[in-house]
Structures are given as structure tokens and as C-alpha cells.
CSV table of C-alpha atoms and ligand atoms in Angstrom, one decimal:
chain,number,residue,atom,x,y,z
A,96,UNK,CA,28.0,17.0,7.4
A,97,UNK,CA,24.2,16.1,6.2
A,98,UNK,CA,22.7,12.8,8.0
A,99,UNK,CA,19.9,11.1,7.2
A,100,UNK,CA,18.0,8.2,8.8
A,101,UNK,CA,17.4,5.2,6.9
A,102,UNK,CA,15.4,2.0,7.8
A,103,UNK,CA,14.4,-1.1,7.2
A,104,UNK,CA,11.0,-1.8,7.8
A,105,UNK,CA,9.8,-5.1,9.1
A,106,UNK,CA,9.3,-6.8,5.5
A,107,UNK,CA,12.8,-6.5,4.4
A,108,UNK,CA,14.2,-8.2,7.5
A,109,UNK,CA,11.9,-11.0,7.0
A,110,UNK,CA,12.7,-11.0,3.4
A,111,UNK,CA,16.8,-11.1,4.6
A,112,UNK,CA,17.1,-7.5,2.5
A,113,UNK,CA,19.5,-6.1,4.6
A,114,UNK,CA,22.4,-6.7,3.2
A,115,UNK,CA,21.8,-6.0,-0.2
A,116,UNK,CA,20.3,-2.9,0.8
A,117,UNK,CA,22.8,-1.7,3.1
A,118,UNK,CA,25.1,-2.3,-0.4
A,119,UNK,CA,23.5,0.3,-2.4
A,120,UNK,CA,24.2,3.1,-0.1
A,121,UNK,CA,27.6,1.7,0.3
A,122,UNK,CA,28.2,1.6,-3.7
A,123,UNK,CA,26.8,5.0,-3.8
A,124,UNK,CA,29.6,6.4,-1.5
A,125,UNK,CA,27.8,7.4,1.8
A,126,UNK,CA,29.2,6.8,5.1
A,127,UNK,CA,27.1,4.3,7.6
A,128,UNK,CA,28.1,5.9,10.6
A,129,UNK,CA,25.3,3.8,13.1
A,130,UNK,CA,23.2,1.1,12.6
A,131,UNK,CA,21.3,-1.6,15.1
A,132,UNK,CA,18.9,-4.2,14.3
A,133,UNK,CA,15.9,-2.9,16.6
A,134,UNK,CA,12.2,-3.2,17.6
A,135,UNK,CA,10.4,-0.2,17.8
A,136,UNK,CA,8.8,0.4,21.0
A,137,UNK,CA,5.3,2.2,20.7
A,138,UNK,CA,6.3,5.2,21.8
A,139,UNK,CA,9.1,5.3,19.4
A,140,UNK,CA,6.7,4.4,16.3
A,141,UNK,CA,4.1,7.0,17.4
A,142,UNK,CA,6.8,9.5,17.3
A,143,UNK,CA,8.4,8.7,14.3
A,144,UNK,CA,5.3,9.2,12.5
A,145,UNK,CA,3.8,11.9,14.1
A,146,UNK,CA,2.6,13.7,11.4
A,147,UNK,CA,0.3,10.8,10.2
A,148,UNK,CA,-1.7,11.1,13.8
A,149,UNK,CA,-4.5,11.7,11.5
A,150,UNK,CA,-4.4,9.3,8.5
A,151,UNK,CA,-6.6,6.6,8.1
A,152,UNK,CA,-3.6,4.4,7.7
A,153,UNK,CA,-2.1,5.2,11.0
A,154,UNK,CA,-3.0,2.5,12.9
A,155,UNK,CA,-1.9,-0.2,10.7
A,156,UNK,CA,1.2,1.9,10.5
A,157,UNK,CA,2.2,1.7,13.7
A,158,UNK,CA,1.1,-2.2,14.2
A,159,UNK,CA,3.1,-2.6,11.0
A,160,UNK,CA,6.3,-1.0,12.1
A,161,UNK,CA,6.4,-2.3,15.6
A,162,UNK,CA,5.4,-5.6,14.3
A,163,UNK,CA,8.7,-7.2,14.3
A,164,UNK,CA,12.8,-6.3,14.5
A,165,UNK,CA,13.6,-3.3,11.7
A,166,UNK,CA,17.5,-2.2,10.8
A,167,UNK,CA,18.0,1.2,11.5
A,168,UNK,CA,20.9,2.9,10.5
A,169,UNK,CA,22.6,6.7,10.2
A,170,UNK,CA,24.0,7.4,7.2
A,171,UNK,CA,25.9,10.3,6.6
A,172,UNK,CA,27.2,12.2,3.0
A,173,UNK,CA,26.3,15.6,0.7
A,174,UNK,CA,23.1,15.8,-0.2
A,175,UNK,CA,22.0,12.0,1.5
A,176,UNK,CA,18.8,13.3,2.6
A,177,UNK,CA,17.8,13.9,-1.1
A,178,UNK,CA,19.6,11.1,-3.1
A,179,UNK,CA,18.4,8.3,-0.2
A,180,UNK,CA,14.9,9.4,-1.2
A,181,UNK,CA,15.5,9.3,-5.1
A,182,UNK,CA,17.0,6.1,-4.6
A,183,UNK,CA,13.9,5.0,-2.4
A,184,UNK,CA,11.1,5.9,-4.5
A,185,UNK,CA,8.0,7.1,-4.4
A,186,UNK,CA,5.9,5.6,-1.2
A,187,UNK,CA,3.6,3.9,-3.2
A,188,UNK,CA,5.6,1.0,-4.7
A,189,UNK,CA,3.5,0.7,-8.1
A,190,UNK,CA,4.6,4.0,-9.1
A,191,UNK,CA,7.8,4.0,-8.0
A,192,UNK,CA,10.4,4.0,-11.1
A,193,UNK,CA,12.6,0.6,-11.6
A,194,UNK,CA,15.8,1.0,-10.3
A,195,UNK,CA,14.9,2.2,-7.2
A,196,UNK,CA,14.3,0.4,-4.0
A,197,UNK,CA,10.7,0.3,-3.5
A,198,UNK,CA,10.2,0.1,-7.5
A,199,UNK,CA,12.4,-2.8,-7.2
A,200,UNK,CA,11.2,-4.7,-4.5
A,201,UNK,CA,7.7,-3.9,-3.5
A,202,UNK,CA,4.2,-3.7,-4.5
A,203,UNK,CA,2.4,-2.8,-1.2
A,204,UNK,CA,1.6,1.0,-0.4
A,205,UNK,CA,2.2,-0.2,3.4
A,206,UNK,CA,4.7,-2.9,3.4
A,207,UNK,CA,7.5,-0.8,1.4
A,208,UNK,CA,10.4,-1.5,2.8
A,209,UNK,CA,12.5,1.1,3.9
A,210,UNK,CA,11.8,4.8,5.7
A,211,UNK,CA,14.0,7.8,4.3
A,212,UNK,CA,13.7,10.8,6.1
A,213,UNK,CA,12.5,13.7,4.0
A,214,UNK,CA,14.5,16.4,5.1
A,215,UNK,CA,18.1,17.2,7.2
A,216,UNK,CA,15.5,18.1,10.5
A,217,UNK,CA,13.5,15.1,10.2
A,218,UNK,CA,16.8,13.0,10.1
A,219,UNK,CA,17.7,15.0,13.7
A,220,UNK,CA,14.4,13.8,14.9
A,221,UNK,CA,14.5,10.6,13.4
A,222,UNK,CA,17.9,10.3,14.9
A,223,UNK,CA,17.8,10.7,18.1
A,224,UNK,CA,14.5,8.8,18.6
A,225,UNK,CA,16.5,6.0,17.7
A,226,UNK,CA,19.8,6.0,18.8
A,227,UNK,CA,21.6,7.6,21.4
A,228,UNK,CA,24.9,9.6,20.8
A,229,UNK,CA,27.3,7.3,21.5
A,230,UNK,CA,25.9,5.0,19.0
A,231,UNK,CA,27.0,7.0,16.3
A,232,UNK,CA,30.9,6.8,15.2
A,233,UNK,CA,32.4,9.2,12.7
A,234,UNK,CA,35.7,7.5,12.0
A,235,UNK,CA,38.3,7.8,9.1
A,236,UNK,CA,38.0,4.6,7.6
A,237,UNK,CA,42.2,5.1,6.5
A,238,UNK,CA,43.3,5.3,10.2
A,239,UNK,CA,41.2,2.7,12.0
A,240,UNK,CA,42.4,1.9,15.4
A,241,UNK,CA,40.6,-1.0,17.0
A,242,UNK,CA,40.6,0.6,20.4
A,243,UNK,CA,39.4,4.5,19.1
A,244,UNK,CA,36.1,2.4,18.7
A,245,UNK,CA,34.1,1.5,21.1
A,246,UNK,CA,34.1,-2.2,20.6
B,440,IDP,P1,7.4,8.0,2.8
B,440,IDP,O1,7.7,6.8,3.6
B,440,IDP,O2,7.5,7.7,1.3
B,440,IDP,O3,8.0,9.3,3.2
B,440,IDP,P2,4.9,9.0,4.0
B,440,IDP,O4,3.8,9.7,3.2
B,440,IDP,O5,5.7,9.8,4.9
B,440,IDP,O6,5.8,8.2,2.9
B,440,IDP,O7,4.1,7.8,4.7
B,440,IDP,C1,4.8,7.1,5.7
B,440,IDP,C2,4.5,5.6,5.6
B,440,IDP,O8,3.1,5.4,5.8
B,440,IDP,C3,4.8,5.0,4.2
B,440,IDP,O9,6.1,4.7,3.9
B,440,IDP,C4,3.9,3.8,4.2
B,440,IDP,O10,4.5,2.7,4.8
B,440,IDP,C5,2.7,4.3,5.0
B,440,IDP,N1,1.6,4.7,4.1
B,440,IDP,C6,1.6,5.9,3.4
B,440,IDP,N2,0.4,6.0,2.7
B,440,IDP,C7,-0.2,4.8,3.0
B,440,IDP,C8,-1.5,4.3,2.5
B,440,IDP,O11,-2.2,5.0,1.8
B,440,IDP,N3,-1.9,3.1,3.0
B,440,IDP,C9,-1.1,2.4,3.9
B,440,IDP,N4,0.1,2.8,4.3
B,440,IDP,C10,0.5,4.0,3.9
């Protein structure tokens, strides 16, 4: 089954976002199999963004993103890598449509809340930079046994 990874940047924890975004994913019928409120470590914002190495903007990236804790979560659904980045929006908040996350919620090209990756390799990546196996439960919600869980 398609995975994606989905996170909350730095500004929509200190805005308290995290619920109400975690809802919209929810109400779209994906299934959160992981998430962790988290700080990225250098190392794990440098290769998370990898591809920017050369952007003007990729210092400021990475201070941005390790700047404070971020929600990271799997989420897990047909076609989730695609829909989570319709219901995103564009990166740049000003032209993202209404309705969408970052047309919603932001204005600033850098602080725009929430990463999506852009396609079912990235999420693997994205993924396991992030969370280890076991932090991942695929469960069926209808036959929930407390002690199948790791908790
Ligand atoms: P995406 O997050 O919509 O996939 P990318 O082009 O992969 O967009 O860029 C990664 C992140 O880098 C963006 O979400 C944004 O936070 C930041 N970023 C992109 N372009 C700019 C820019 O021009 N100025 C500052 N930050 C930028």
C-alpha cells in the first residue's frame, strides 16, 4: 500500500496546527500509521533536502527546519502521495488555491507549514530518515487488541 511522509514544520507547532491538521487527513480517509513529535538533527535536515544542496534558500532551510520540534508522521492510503500534495498546495503560499493547507494558512514561501513528499520513493527516503521500523504500526482499526501494540 502507497505511503507518504507528511510533516509539520516548525511554524505549525508553534501555531498549535497539529491537530487540526492531522484532522484533514483523517476526514479524507488515510490511515496515520506513525507519527512523533521530533527535532530534526542536522544530519537528518541535510538529507531530507538533499536536492536543494544548491539553492540559495538552503541554508535558511535547514536553520528553519531544525529550528524547533516538527510532527512527523506516515500516512498511508491509494494515491496519498498525490492527493497529500493537492491538499498541500503549491510551495509558495500566495499562490496556493484556498482550500488547501498552505493557501489556507500561510503567506511565507519558507515558513509553509507542512512537507509532502512528492513521490512513493521520496516517501521511502523520507521515511526511513525519520522513523525506524518499528515505529510504524499497520493495524485493523476493527480488531484492536491493546497488547498487539506496542504500547
Ligand atoms: P515543496 O515543499 O512544495 O515540495 P520544494 O521546492 O521541494 O517545495 O522546496 C522545499 C522547501 O524549501 C519548501 O517547502 C520551502 O519551505 C522551501 N523553499 C522553497 N523555495 C523557497 C524560496 O524561494 N525561498 C525560501 N524557501 C523556499
Amino acid at each position: 500500500m502507497e505511503k507518504t511522509f507528511l510533516m509539520l514544520k516548525p511554524d505549525a507547532v508553534q501555531r498549535k496546527m497539529i491537530g487540526k491538521l492531522v484532522q484533514r487527513f483523517e476526514d479524507k480517509g488515510f490511515e496515520l500509521i506513525g507519527a512523533k513529535l521530533m527535532r530534526m538533527t542536522m544530519a537528518q535536515a541535510e538529507a531530507h533536502y538533499a536536492e536543494h544542496t544548491d539553492k540559495p534558500f538552503y541554508g535558511e532551510l535547514l536553520e528553519f527546519i531544525t529550528s524547533g520540534p516538527v510532527f512527523a508522521m506516515v500516512w498511508q492510503g491509494k494515491g496519498v502521495v498525490a492527493m497529500s500534495r493537492l491538499m498541500i498546495g503549491k510551495t509558495n503560499p500566495l499562490e496556493a488555491s484556498a482550500g488547501t493547507i498552505r493557501g489556507d494558512f500561510a503567506t511565507d514561501k519558507g515558513n509553509n507549514i507542512i512537507h509532502g513528499s512528492d513521490s512513493p520513493e521520496s516517501a521511502e527516503r523520507e521515511i526511513t530518515n525519520a522513523f525506524q521500523p518499528e515505529e510504524l504500526l499497520i493495524f485493523d482499526p476493527t480488531e484492536v487488541k491493546l497488547e498487539a501494540l506496542h504500547v
